[in-house]
Amino acid sequence: MRILVFNAGSSSLKFGVFDIPRGGGLPQMQQCFKGSFDRFGAGGCDYRTDLDGGTVTRAPHTDLASATRAVPDMLERAGITGIEAVGHRIAHGGAEFTAATALSAEVLEKIHALTPLAPLHNPANLKAVEIARDVWPDLPQWAVFDTSFHLTNPARAVTYAVPQHWRDAGLRRFGFHGTSHKYVAQRAAEALGRELRDLRLISLHLGNGASACAVALGESIDSSMGMTPLEGLVMGTRSGDVDPGLFGYLSRQMGLGITEIEDALYRDSGLKGLTGSSDMRDVEDRAAAGDADAQLAINIYAYRARKYIGAYAAAMGGLDALIFTGGIGENSPSMRRRICDGLEFMGLKLDHDRNLAVELGAHAAPQIQAYGTRVNVLVTETAEQLMIAREVAQAIRAPKGEALRIPIAVSARHVHLSRGAVDALFGPGYELTPDKPLRQKGHWAARERVVLHGPKGEIPNVAILGPLRDRTQVEISRTDGFALGIDAPVRQSGALDGTPHIRLIGPAGQYDTNGLIIAARHIHMNSADAQQIGLSDGDTVNVTLTTSGRGLTFGGVLIRVTDNAFTEMHIDTDEANAAGISGAVEGELSGEAVLRST
């Protein structure tokens, strides 16, 4: 399969062609051609392609439309034929678009409606779509959205504390650069030889646009950008975080209108507002020559990034790795050093020589932390086009077979005990009494019960599920957490590092342990059902209710495949109540629902 990818901006166009070898999987996808046009203007633009060995030259193309129409000739001269689909980067997809999406007229209309939320990005993205549909009318056109990766962010991270009718109108945080953050998180896990779902990562995408992303156990849980790409870090021409009260102040004191203020925050702020230049290379050179404004800009830029690292490490309960990417993140050793200095208290320290010797060819992801420090620090080139191609290919290749109907089980609060916990709660050597078998083979509910004790209150008569485990795990609902007075994170079973402590009380004593979680929705699936629907262990899918309930679709449901599992979906009681589930309910899952593999 051969896919052409466009990443269009207001002053640039990047494009590439990617191949999936016959019979090969998505990880084996290779880029077979790449090119870019940069800095459109009256005098033309800079461009580079594989045709001239990547050397930057001048081209007469003055705008995005002209450059896009030049791509077919370049591909022809390079001998690139057999393209089967075109993928496009779309900055803002709102809350609806969770995965690569075929660009129908209806989808394009919805993307157009989101333009006010990304005025620097969506218009250029859509212009490239328009021209590509004209040039390649017979090829399917697909969109991959910057916002999709962040739709796993919890409500507490995306909800603004503003009036309800504002929120009802769509005011919320979305986050951007999702394709970049997703790629570098996966690349870092690969470089570290770890499963992404076991890691707590912070990705810093530092370029003309800049953002930080917290990736916990395989999912984005927070991003520095908000409803629009204005919020967060200092950028080339964008302000990042500001007090929203400045709109009223500037209106009263300077007579500025909303449009004027918003335009200045997008186009005349950030590094440009502080120094007159949006290029960090220029700012660093001027700072080294003694320019006080440039020196202040660099300090502000690094300070803002360092604050987000600390905040996100706290939000995740720790940090395993920090990743630098983007033009500044990849190419400025001094900025990496400024951002990391002072973080030794959390086990993060750079090695001077490794930081200076970064080489990023062939998708390298070198580590630059000091030897013996706890937090890994990596640098890697972002590969948004590669990620777009992967997601388009995955959507095209997804099985289109019949849907699979699965039962949905509501998982009430319960505990899984270790041997040590049983001894403390019921007495040394005590054996739990299996009382009722569960549908998952070999699992059962015990006759015994325990009490959960928190700083606000207690929950009595909590079920114990067997068999025993190596670590005690306590699963509650979000409402239970408020009753106990403890903030339990949403985690997959077994992902217990950094989770809160809870006290269990039994007839023989008490047991204090961490391992308190809200169980993330998941599907236990046997191998035969997984093969039928084209899924693998670790895939994430959507499931739509087909009986009773309120017609709800559950997103981001993890597939856990074992040979003899009873295929069913597990959700907690709060989710069941929100969906109006009572009694037996079925959900419908199809191969087309696959969102991603981690």
Coordinates of C-alpha atoms in Angstrom, one line a residue:
M1 CA 0.0 0.0 0.0
R2 CA 1.3 3.4 -1.0
I3 CA 0.0 6.6 0.8
L4 CA 0.7 10.3 0.0
V5 CA 0.6 12.5 3.1
F6 CA 0.2 16.3 3.3
N7 CA 1.0 18.4 6.3
A8 CA 0.0 21.9 5.2
G9 CA 0.5 25.1 7.2
S10 CA -0.1 28.8 6.5
S11 CA 3.5 29.3 5.3
S12 CA 4.7 25.8 4.6
L13 CA 3.8 22.5 3.0
K14 CA 5.4 19.2 4.0
F15 CA 4.6 16.0 2.0
G16 CA 5.8 12.4 1.9
V17 CA 5.0 9.1 0.3
F18 CA 5.0 6.0 2.5
D19 CA 5.0 2.3 1.6
I20 CA 3.8 -0.7 3.5
P21 CA 5.7 -3.8 2.2
R22 CA 3.4 -6.5 0.9
G23 CA 2.5 -8.8 3.7
G24 CA 4.2 -6.4 6.2
G25 CA 2.7 -4.7 9.2
L26 CA 2.3 -1.1 10.0
P27 CA 5.6 -0.8 12.0
Q28 CA 7.5 -1.8 8.8
M29 CA 6.1 1.2 6.9
Q30 CA 8.9 3.1 5.2
Q31 CA 9.0 6.6 3.7
C32 CA 10.0 6.4 0.0
F33 CA 9.8 10.1 -0.8
K34 CA 9.7 13.4 1.0
G35 CA 9.7 17.1 0.3
S36 CA 8.8 20.5 1.7
F37 CA 8.0 24.1 0.8
D38 CA 8.7 26.7 3.4
R39 CA 8.2 30.5 3.9
F40 CA 5.8 31.3 1.1
G41 CA 6.1 34.9 0.0
A42 CA 6.1 37.2 -3.0
G43 CA 9.5 36.1 -4.0
G44 CA 8.7 32.4 -3.9
C45 CA 9.7 29.9 -1.2
D46 CA 12.4 27.5 0.0
Y47 CA 12.0 23.9 -1.0
R48 CA 13.8 20.6 -0.6
T49 CA 13.0 17.2 -1.9
D50 CA 14.7 13.8 -2.3
L51 CA 15.2 14.7 -6.0
D52 CA 18.0 17.1 -5.1
G53 CA 19.4 15.3 -2.1
G54 CA 17.6 17.5 0.4
T55 CA 19.4 20.6 -0.5
V56 CA 17.5 23.8 0.1
T57 CA 16.8 25.8 -3.1
R58 CA 14.4 28.5 -4.2
A59 CA 11.1 27.8 -6.0
P60 CA 8.7 30.2 -7.6
H61 CA 5.7 29.0 -5.6
T62 CA 4.3 32.0 -3.7
D63 CA 1.5 30.2 -1.8
L64 CA 0.1 26.9 -0.6
A65 CA -2.1 26.3 -3.7
S66 CA 0.7 26.7 -6.2
A67 CA 3.1 24.4 -4.1
T68 CA 0.4 21.7 -3.7
R69 CA -0.2 21.6 -7.5
A70 CA 3.5 21.2 -8.1
V71 CA 3.7 17.9 -6.1
P72 CA 2.4 15.6 -8.9
D73 CA 5.3 16.6 -11.2
M74 CA 7.8 16.0 -8.5
L75 CA 6.4 12.6 -7.8
E76 CA 6.5 11.8 -11.5
R77 CA 10.1 12.9 -11.9
A78 CA 11.0 10.7 -8.9
G79 CA 9.2 7.7 -10.4
I80 CA 6.7 7.5 -7.6
T81 CA 3.5 5.8 -8.9
G82 CA 0.7 3.6 -7.5
I83 CA -0.5 5.9 -4.8
E84 CA -3.7 4.4 -3.2
A85 CA -4.8 7.1 -0.7
V86 CA -4.0 10.6 0.4
G87 CA -3.8 11.5 4.1
H88 CA -4.1 15.0 5.5
R89 CA -3.1 16.5 8.8
I90 CA -6.1 18.4 10.3
A91 CA -5.3 20.5 13.4
H92 CA -8.7 20.7 15.0
G93 CA -11.2 17.8 14.9
G94 CA -13.2 18.8 18.0
A95 CA -14.6 16.0 20.2
E96 CA -16.1 13.9 17.4
F97 CA -13.2 12.7 15.4
T98 CA -11.4 10.0 17.3
A99 CA -9.4 8.3 14.5
A100 CA -8.4 8.6 10.8
T101 CA -11.6 9.6 9.0
A102 CA -12.6 9.4 5.3
L103 CA -13.1 13.0 4.0
S104 CA -16.7 13.0 2.8
A105 CA -18.6 16.2 2.2
E106 CA -20.3 15.9 5.6
V107 CA -16.9 15.5 7.4
L108 CA -15.4 18.5 5.5
E109 CA -18.4 20.6 6.6
K110 CA -17.8 19.7 10.2
I111 CA -14.1 20.6 9.9
H112 CA -14.9 23.9 8.3
A113 CA -17.2 24.7 11.3
L114 CA -14.2 24.2 13.6
T115 CA -12.0 26.8 11.8
P116 CA -12.6 29.6 14.4
L117 CA -10.9 27.3 17.0
A118 CA -7.8 26.9 14.8
P119 CA -7.6 30.0 12.5
L120 CA -3.9 29.6 11.7
H121 CA -4.2 25.9 10.9
N122 CA -7.5 24.5 9.7
P123 CA -7.9 26.8 6.7
A124 CA -4.5 25.7 5.3
N125 CA -5.2 22.1 6.1
L126 CA -8.5 22.3 4.2
K127 CA -6.9 24.2 1.3
A128 CA -4.6 21.2 0.8
V129 CA -7.6 18.9 0.9
E130 CA -9.4 20.9 -1.7
I131 CA -6.5 20.9 -4.1
A132 CA -5.6 17.2 -3.6
R133 CA -9.2 16.2 -4.3
D134 CA -9.0 18.2 -7.6
V135 CA -5.6 16.7 -8.5
W136 CA -6.4 13.1 -7.5
P137 CA -10.2 12.9 -7.8
D138 CA -10.2 9.1 -7.8
L139 CA -8.2 8.6 -4.7
P140 CA -9.7 8.3 -1.2
Q141 CA -8.8 11.3 1.0
W142 CA -8.4 10.8 4.7
A143 CA -8.0 13.1 7.7
V144 CA -5.9 12.5 10.8
F145 CA -6.6 15.0 13.6
D146 CA -4.1 16.7 16.0
T147 CA -6.8 16.6 18.7
S148 CA -7.7 12.9 18.5
F149 CA -4.9 11.6 20.8
H150 CA -6.0 14.0 23.5
L151 CA -9.6 12.8 23.6
T152 CA -8.6 10.4 26.4
N153 CA -8.0 13.4 28.7
P154 CA -10.2 13.1 31.8
A155 CA -12.9 15.6 32.4
R156 CA -10.9 17.3 35.2
A157 CA -8.2 18.1 32.6
V158 CA -10.5 19.4 29.8
T159 CA -13.2 21.2 31.7
Y160 CA -13.0 25.0 32.2
A161 CA -14.5 26.4 35.4
V162 CA -17.0 28.6 33.5
P163 CA -20.8 28.8 33.4
Q164 CA -22.7 25.7 32.3
H165 CA -24.2 27.3 29.2
W166 CA -20.8 28.2 28.0
R167 CA -19.7 24.6 28.4
D168 CA -22.9 23.4 26.8
A169 CA -21.9 25.5 23.8
G170 CA -18.7 23.5 23.4
L171 CA -16.2 25.5 25.5
R172 CA -13.6 22.9 26.7
R173 CA -9.9 22.1 26.3
F174 CA -8.8 19.9 23.4
G175 CA -5.0 19.9 23.1
F176 CA -3.0 19.7 19.8
H177 CA 0.1 18.2 18.3
G178 CA -1.5 14.9 19.1
T179 CA 0.0 13.1 16.2
S180 CA 3.5 14.2 17.2
H181 CA 3.0 13.4 20.9
K182 CA 1.6 10.0 20.0
Y183 CA 4.5 9.1 17.7
V184 CA 7.3 10.2 20.1
A185 CA 5.7 8.5 23.0
Q186 CA 5.7 5.2 21.1
R187 CA 9.2 5.8 19.8
A188 CA 10.5 6.5 23.3
A189 CA 8.9 3.3 24.7
E190 CA 10.5 1.4 21.8
A191 CA 13.9 3.0 22.5
L192 CA 13.7 2.2 26.2
G193 CA 12.6 -1.4 25.6
R194 CA 9.5 -0.9 27.6
E195 CA 5.7 -1.2 27.0
L196 CA 4.1 2.2 26.5
R197 CA 1.3 1.1 28.8
D198 CA 3.8 0.8 31.6
L199 CA 5.3 4.3 31.3
R200 CA 4.7 7.8 32.5
L201 CA 6.1 10.2 29.9
I202 CA 6.2 13.9 29.2
S203 CA 6.6 14.9 25.6
L204 CA 7.8 18.5 24.8
H205 CA 7.1 19.5 21.2
L206 CA 9.1 22.6 20.9
G207 CA 9.0 24.5 17.6
N208 CA 7.2 27.5 16.2
G209 CA 4.2 25.9 17.8
A210 CA 5.0 24.3 21.2
S211 CA 3.1 22.1 23.6
A212 CA 3.7 19.7 26.5
C213 CA 1.8 16.4 26.8
A214 CA 1.5 14.0 29.8
V215 CA 1.2 10.4 28.6
A216 CA 0.3 8.0 31.4
L217 CA 0.2 4.3 30.7
G218 CA -0.3 4.7 27.0
E219 CA -2.8 7.5 27.0
S220 CA -2.7 11.3 26.8
I221 CA -4.0 12.6 30.1
D222 CA -3.3 16.3 29.7
S223 CA -1.9 18.8 27.2
S224 CA -0.8 22.3 27.6
M225 CA -2.8 23.6 24.6
G226 CA -6.5 24.2 25.3
M227 CA -9.7 24.9 23.3
T228 CA -7.4 26.6 20.7
P229 CA -3.6 26.3 20.0
L230 CA -3.0 29.5 22.0
E231 CA -2.9 28.1 25.5
G232 CA 0.2 26.7 27.2
L233 CA 3.9 27.2 26.3
V234 CA 5.5 30.3 24.8
M235 CA 5.6 29.8 21.0
G236 CA 7.1 31.6 18.0
T237 CA 4.2 34.1 17.5
R238 CA 1.7 32.8 20.0
S239 CA 1.5 33.9 23.6
G240 CA 0.8 30.7 25.5
D241 CA -0.8 31.2 28.9
V242 CA -2.2 34.6 29.6
D243 CA -4.7 36.0 32.1
P244 CA -8.1 36.1 30.2
G245 CA -8.7 39.3 32.0
L246 CA -6.4 41.0 29.5
F247 CA -9.3 41.2 27.0
G248 CA -11.3 43.5 29.3
Y249 CA -8.2 45.5 30.3
L250 CA -7.0 46.1 26.8
S251 CA -10.5 47.0 25.6
R252 CA -10.9 49.6 28.4
Q253 CA -7.4 51.0 28.5
M254 CA -6.4 50.9 24.8
G255 CA -9.7 50.7 23.0
L256 CA -8.8 47.4 21.3
G257 CA -11.5 45.1 20.0
I258 CA -11.7 41.3 20.5
T259 CA -10.5 40.5 17.0
E260 CA -7.5 42.8 17.3
I261 CA -6.5 41.3 20.6
E262 CA -7.0 37.7 19.4
D263 CA -5.0 38.3 16.2
A264 CA -2.1 39.8 18.3
L265 CA -2.1 36.8 20.6
Y266 CA -1.8 34.5 17.6
R267 CA 0.5 36.4 15.3
D268 CA 2.5 39.1 17.2
S269 CA 3.2 37.5 20.6
G270 CA 5.4 34.7 21.9
L271 CA 9.1 35.1 20.9
K272 CA 8.1 37.7 18.3
G273 CA 6.3 39.8 20.9
L274 CA 9.2 39.6 23.3
T275 CA 12.1 40.1 20.8
G276 CA 10.7 41.0 17.4
S277 CA 11.8 37.6 16.0
S278 CA 9.9 34.3 16.1
D279 CA 13.0 32.2 15.3
M280 CA 14.7 30.7 18.4
R281 CA 18.0 30.6 16.5
D282 CA 18.0 34.3 16.1
V283 CA 16.9 34.9 19.7
E284 CA 19.7 32.7 21.0
D285 CA 22.3 34.5 18.9
R286 CA 21.1 37.9 20.1
A287 CA 21.1 36.7 23.7
A288 CA 24.7 35.6 23.4
A289 CA 25.6 39.0 22.1
G290 CA 24.1 40.7 25.1
D291 CA 20.5 41.5 24.0
A292 CA 18.5 41.8 27.2
D293 CA 15.1 41.2 25.5
A294 CA 16.4 38.0 23.9
Q295 CA 17.8 36.9 27.2
L296 CA 14.5 37.4 29.0
A297 CA 12.6 35.6 26.2
I298 CA 14.8 32.6 26.6
N299 CA 14.4 32.5 30.3
I300 CA 10.6 32.8 30.0
Y301 CA 10.5 30.1 27.4
A302 CA 12.5 27.6 29.5
Y303 CA 10.7 28.5 32.7
R304 CA 7.3 27.9 31.3
A305 CA 8.3 24.5 29.9
R306 CA 9.9 23.6 33.3
K307 CA 6.7 24.5 35.1
Y308 CA 4.7 22.1 32.9
I309 CA 7.2 19.3 33.5
G310 CA 6.7 19.7 37.3
A311 CA 2.9 19.9 37.0
Y312 CA 2.6 16.9 34.8
A313 CA 5.0 14.8 36.9
A314 CA 2.7 15.6 39.8
A315 CA -0.4 14.8 37.9
M316 CA 0.9 11.3 36.9
G317 CA 2.4 10.6 40.3
G318 CA 5.9 10.3 38.9
L319 CA 7.9 10.4 35.7
D320 CA 9.8 7.7 33.8
A321 CA 11.0 9.7 30.8
L322 CA 11.1 13.2 29.3
I323 CA 11.1 13.5 25.5
F324 CA 12.3 16.5 23.4
T325 CA 11.0 16.9 19.9
G326 CA 10.2 19.7 17.3
G327 CA 12.7 22.1 15.7
I328 CA 13.9 23.6 19.0
G329 CA 13.7 20.4 21.1
E330 CA 15.7 18.5 18.5
N331 CA 18.3 21.2 17.7
S332 CA 19.0 23.4 20.8
P333 CA 21.2 21.7 23.4
S334 CA 21.2 25.0 25.4
M335 CA 17.4 25.1 25.6
R336 CA 17.2 21.4 26.6
R337 CA 19.8 22.2 29.3
R338 CA 17.9 25.3 30.5
I339 CA 14.7 23.4 30.8
C340 CA 16.2 20.5 32.7
D341 CA 18.4 22.4 35.1
G342 CA 16.9 22.5 38.5
L343 CA 14.9 19.3 38.1
E344 CA 17.5 17.1 39.9
F345 CA 15.2 16.9 42.9
M346 CA 12.9 14.6 40.8
G347 CA 15.7 12.4 39.5
L348 CA 16.2 14.3 36.2
K349 CA 19.6 15.5 35.1
L350 CA 21.3 15.8 31.8
D351 CA 24.7 14.5 30.8
H352 CA 26.7 17.4 29.3
D353 CA 28.4 15.5 26.6
R354 CA 25.4 13.4 25.6
N355 CA 23.3 16.5 25.3
L356 CA 25.8 18.1 22.9
A357 CA 26.3 15.0 20.8
V358 CA 22.7 14.3 19.7
E359 CA 22.4 12.6 16.3
L360 CA 18.9 12.1 15.0
G361 CA 19.3 10.2 11.6
A362 CA 17.2 7.2 10.8
H363 CA 14.6 7.9 13.5
A364 CA 17.1 7.7 16.3
A365 CA 16.1 8.4 19.9
P366 CA 19.3 9.0 21.8
Q367 CA 19.2 9.2 25.6
I368 CA 20.9 12.2 27.1
Q369 CA 20.3 11.8 30.9
A370 CA 23.2 11.6 33.3
Y371 CA 24.3 8.1 34.0
G372 CA 22.6 6.6 37.0
T373 CA 19.7 9.1 37.2
R374 CA 16.2 7.8 37.5
V375 CA 14.4 9.7 34.8
N376 CA 15.3 9.0 31.2
V377 CA 15.6 12.0 28.8
L378 CA 15.4 11.3 25.1
V379 CA 15.6 13.4 21.9
T380 CA 13.9 12.3 18.7
E381 CA 12.6 13.8 15.5
T382 CA 8.9 14.0 15.3
A383 CA 7.4 12.0 12.4
E384 CA 3.9 13.3 12.1
Q385 CA 3.6 12.3 8.4
L386 CA 4.7 8.8 9.2
M387 CA 2.1 8.6 12.0
I388 CA -0.6 10.0 9.7
A389 CA 0.3 7.4 7.1
R390 CA 0.2 4.6 9.7
E391 CA -3.3 5.7 11.0
V392 CA -4.7 6.0 7.4
A393 CA -3.3 2.5 6.5
Q394 CA -4.7 1.0 9.7
A395 CA -8.1 2.5 9.0
I396 CA -8.0 1.2 5.4
R397 CA -6.9 -2.3 6.4
A398 CA -9.3 -2.6 9.3
P399 CA -11.5 -5.7 8.9
K400 CA -15.0 -5.0 7.6
G401 CA -16.6 -8.2 8.8
E402 CA -19.8 -8.6 10.8
A403 CA -20.0 -6.9 14.1
L404 CA -19.5 -8.9 17.3
R405 CA -22.1 -8.6 20.0
I406 CA -20.7 -8.9 23.5
P407 CA -22.3 -8.8 26.9
I408 CA -21.5 -5.8 29.2
A409 CA -20.9 -6.5 32.8
V410 CA -21.1 -3.8 35.5
S411 CA -18.2 -4.2 37.8
A412 CA -19.2 -3.2 41.4
R413 CA -16.5 -2.3 44.0
H414 CA -14.3 -5.2 45.0
V415 CA -10.8 -6.1 46.1
H416 CA -8.2 -8.6 44.9
L417 CA -6.1 -9.6 47.9
S418 CA -2.5 -10.8 48.2
R419 CA -1.4 -13.5 50.6
G420 CA -0.1 -10.9 53.0
A421 CA -3.4 -9.0 53.0
V422 CA -5.4 -12.1 53.8
D423 CA -3.1 -13.0 56.7
A424 CA -3.5 -9.4 58.1
L425 CA -7.2 -9.2 57.6
F426 CA -8.4 -12.7 58.5
G427 CA -5.4 -14.3 60.4
P428 CA -2.2 -16.1 59.4
G429 CA -2.8 -19.0 57.0
Y430 CA -6.5 -18.2 56.5
E431 CA -8.0 -19.5 53.3
L432 CA -10.8 -17.6 51.6
T433 CA -14.0 -19.4 50.9
P434 CA -15.1 -19.5 47.2
D435 CA -18.8 -18.7 47.2
K436 CA -19.8 -18.0 43.6
P437 CA -18.0 -18.7 40.3
L438 CA -17.5 -15.8 37.9
R439 CA -17.8 -16.0 34.2
Q440 CA -14.1 -15.6 33.7
K441 CA -12.8 -19.2 34.0
G442 CA -11.0 -19.8 37.4
H443 CA -12.3 -16.6 39.0
W444 CA -14.7 -16.5 41.9
A445 CA -16.3 -14.3 44.6
A446 CA -15.4 -15.1 48.2
R447 CA -17.9 -15.4 51.0
E448 CA -15.8 -13.1 53.1
R449 CA -16.1 -9.3 53.0
V450 CA -13.9 -6.3 54.0
V451 CA -14.4 -2.6 54.9
L452 CA -12.7 0.2 53.0
H453 CA -11.6 3.1 55.3
G454 CA -10.7 6.6 54.0
P455 CA -10.2 10.1 55.4
K456 CA -13.8 11.0 54.8
G457 CA -15.7 7.8 55.5
E458 CA -16.0 4.0 55.2
I459 CA -17.6 1.6 52.7
P460 CA -18.6 -1.7 54.4
N461 CA -19.3 -5.2 52.9
V462 CA -16.9 -4.9 50.0
A463 CA -16.6 -8.1 47.9
I464 CA -13.3 -10.1 47.6
L465 CA -12.6 -11.7 44.3
G466 CA -10.2 -14.7 43.9
P467 CA -7.8 -16.2 43.3
L468 CA -5.1 -14.4 45.3
R469 CA -2.8 -12.0 43.5
D470 CA 0.8 -10.9 44.0
R471 CA -0.3 -7.4 44.8
T472 CA -3.5 -6.2 46.5
Q473 CA -5.8 -4.2 44.1
V474 CA -8.9 -2.2 45.2
E475 CA -11.4 -1.2 42.5
I476 CA -14.0 1.4 43.2
S477 CA -16.2 3.8 41.3
R478 CA -15.6 7.6 41.1
T479 CA -18.5 8.2 43.5
D480 CA -17.0 5.7 46.0
G481 CA -13.8 7.8 45.8
F482 CA -15.7 10.9 47.0
A483 CA -17.3 8.9 49.7
L484 CA -13.9 7.7 50.9
G485 CA -12.3 11.1 50.4
I486 CA -9.6 9.7 48.1
D487 CA -8.8 10.6 44.5
A488 CA -8.4 7.2 42.7
P489 CA -6.9 7.3 39.2
V490 CA -8.5 5.5 36.2
R491 CA -6.1 2.6 35.5
Q492 CA -6.0 -0.8 33.8
S493 CA -5.9 -3.7 36.1
G494 CA -2.4 -4.3 37.4
A495 CA -1.1 -0.8 36.7
L496 CA -0.7 0.1 40.4
D497 CA 2.5 2.2 40.6
G498 CA 1.8 5.6 42.0
T499 CA -1.7 4.8 43.1
P500 CA -3.2 6.0 46.4
H501 CA -3.1 4.1 49.7
I502 CA -6.2 2.8 51.2
R503 CA -6.9 1.0 54.5
L504 CA -8.8 -2.4 54.5
I505 CA -10.4 -3.6 57.7
G506 CA -11.2 -7.3 58.3
P507 CA -12.3 -9.3 61.4
A508 CA -8.6 -10.0 62.4
G509 CA -7.0 -6.7 61.7
Q510 CA -6.3 -4.0 59.1
Y511 CA -4.1 -3.7 56.1
D512 CA -2.8 -0.5 54.5
T513 CA -1.8 -0.7 50.9
N514 CA -1.6 1.3 47.7
G515 CA -3.4 -0.1 44.6
L516 CA -6.6 1.9 44.8
I517 CA -8.0 2.4 41.2
I518 CA -11.0 3.1 39.2
A519 CA -10.9 0.3 36.6
A520 CA -10.6 1.5 33.1
R521 CA -13.3 0.1 30.8
H522 CA -12.0 -3.1 29.1
I523 CA -13.0 -6.2 27.2
H524 CA -11.9 -9.7 28.1
M525 CA -11.8 -11.6 24.8
N526 CA -11.0 -15.1 23.9
S527 CA -8.6 -15.7 21.1
A528 CA -11.2 -17.1 18.7
D529 CA -13.4 -13.9 19.0
A530 CA -10.4 -11.7 18.6
Q531 CA -9.3 -13.4 15.4
Q532 CA -12.9 -13.2 14.0
I533 CA -13.1 -9.5 14.5
G534 CA -9.4 -8.8 13.6
L535 CA -8.2 -7.6 17.0
S536 CA -5.1 -8.1 19.0
D537 CA -4.2 -7.8 22.7
G538 CA -3.7 -4.1 23.4
D539 CA -6.0 -2.8 20.7
T540 CA -8.4 0.0 21.6
V541 CA -12.0 0.1 20.2
N542 CA -15.3 1.8 20.4
V543 CA -18.4 -0.2 21.6
T544 CA -21.9 0.9 20.9
L545 CA -24.8 -0.2 23.1
T546 CA -27.4 -2.2 21.1
T547 CA -30.0 -3.0 23.8
S548 CA -31.4 -0.9 26.6
G549 CA -29.3 2.0 27.8
R550 CA -29.3 5.3 26.0
G551 CA -27.6 4.4 22.8
L552 CA -24.2 5.4 24.2
T553 CA -20.9 4.7 22.5
F554 CA -18.0 3.9 24.8
G555 CA -14.6 4.9 23.4
G556 CA -11.1 3.8 24.2
V557 CA -12.0 0.3 25.4
L558 CA -8.9 -1.8 25.8
I559 CA -8.9 -5.4 24.4
R560 CA -7.3 -8.0 26.7
V561 CA -7.0 -11.3 24.8
T562 CA -6.4 -14.7 26.5
D563 CA -7.1 -18.1 25.1
N564 CA -9.9 -19.2 27.4
A565 CA -11.5 -15.9 28.4
F566 CA -15.3 -15.3 28.4
T567 CA -15.8 -12.4 26.0
E568 CA -17.4 -9.5 27.8
M569 CA -16.9 -5.8 28.5
H570 CA -16.5 -4.5 32.0
I571 CA -17.5 -1.0 33.1
D572 CA -17.8 0.5 36.5
T573 CA -21.1 1.4 38.2
D574 CA -20.8 5.2 37.5
E575 CA -20.5 4.5 33.8
A576 CA -23.4 2.1 33.9
N577 CA -25.6 4.7 35.7
A578 CA -24.6 7.4 33.2
A579 CA -25.5 5.0 30.3
G580 CA -28.8 4.0 31.9
I581 CA -27.8 0.4 32.1
S582 CA -29.8 -1.9 34.3
G583 CA -30.0 -5.7 33.8
A584 CA -28.5 -7.4 30.8
V585 CA -27.1 -5.2 28.1
E586 CA -25.2 -6.0 24.9
G587 CA -22.7 -3.9 23.0
E588 CA -21.8 -4.1 19.3
L589 CA -18.1 -4.1 18.3
S590 CA -16.8 -4.3 14.8
G591 CA -13.3 -4.3 13.2
E592 CA -14.1 -0.8 11.9
A593 CA -14.1 0.4 15.5
V594 CA -10.4 -0.1 16.1
L595 CA -8.8 3.2 17.2
R596 CA -5.2 2.3 17.7
S597 CA -2.7 -0.4 18.7
T598 CA -0.3 0.4 21.5

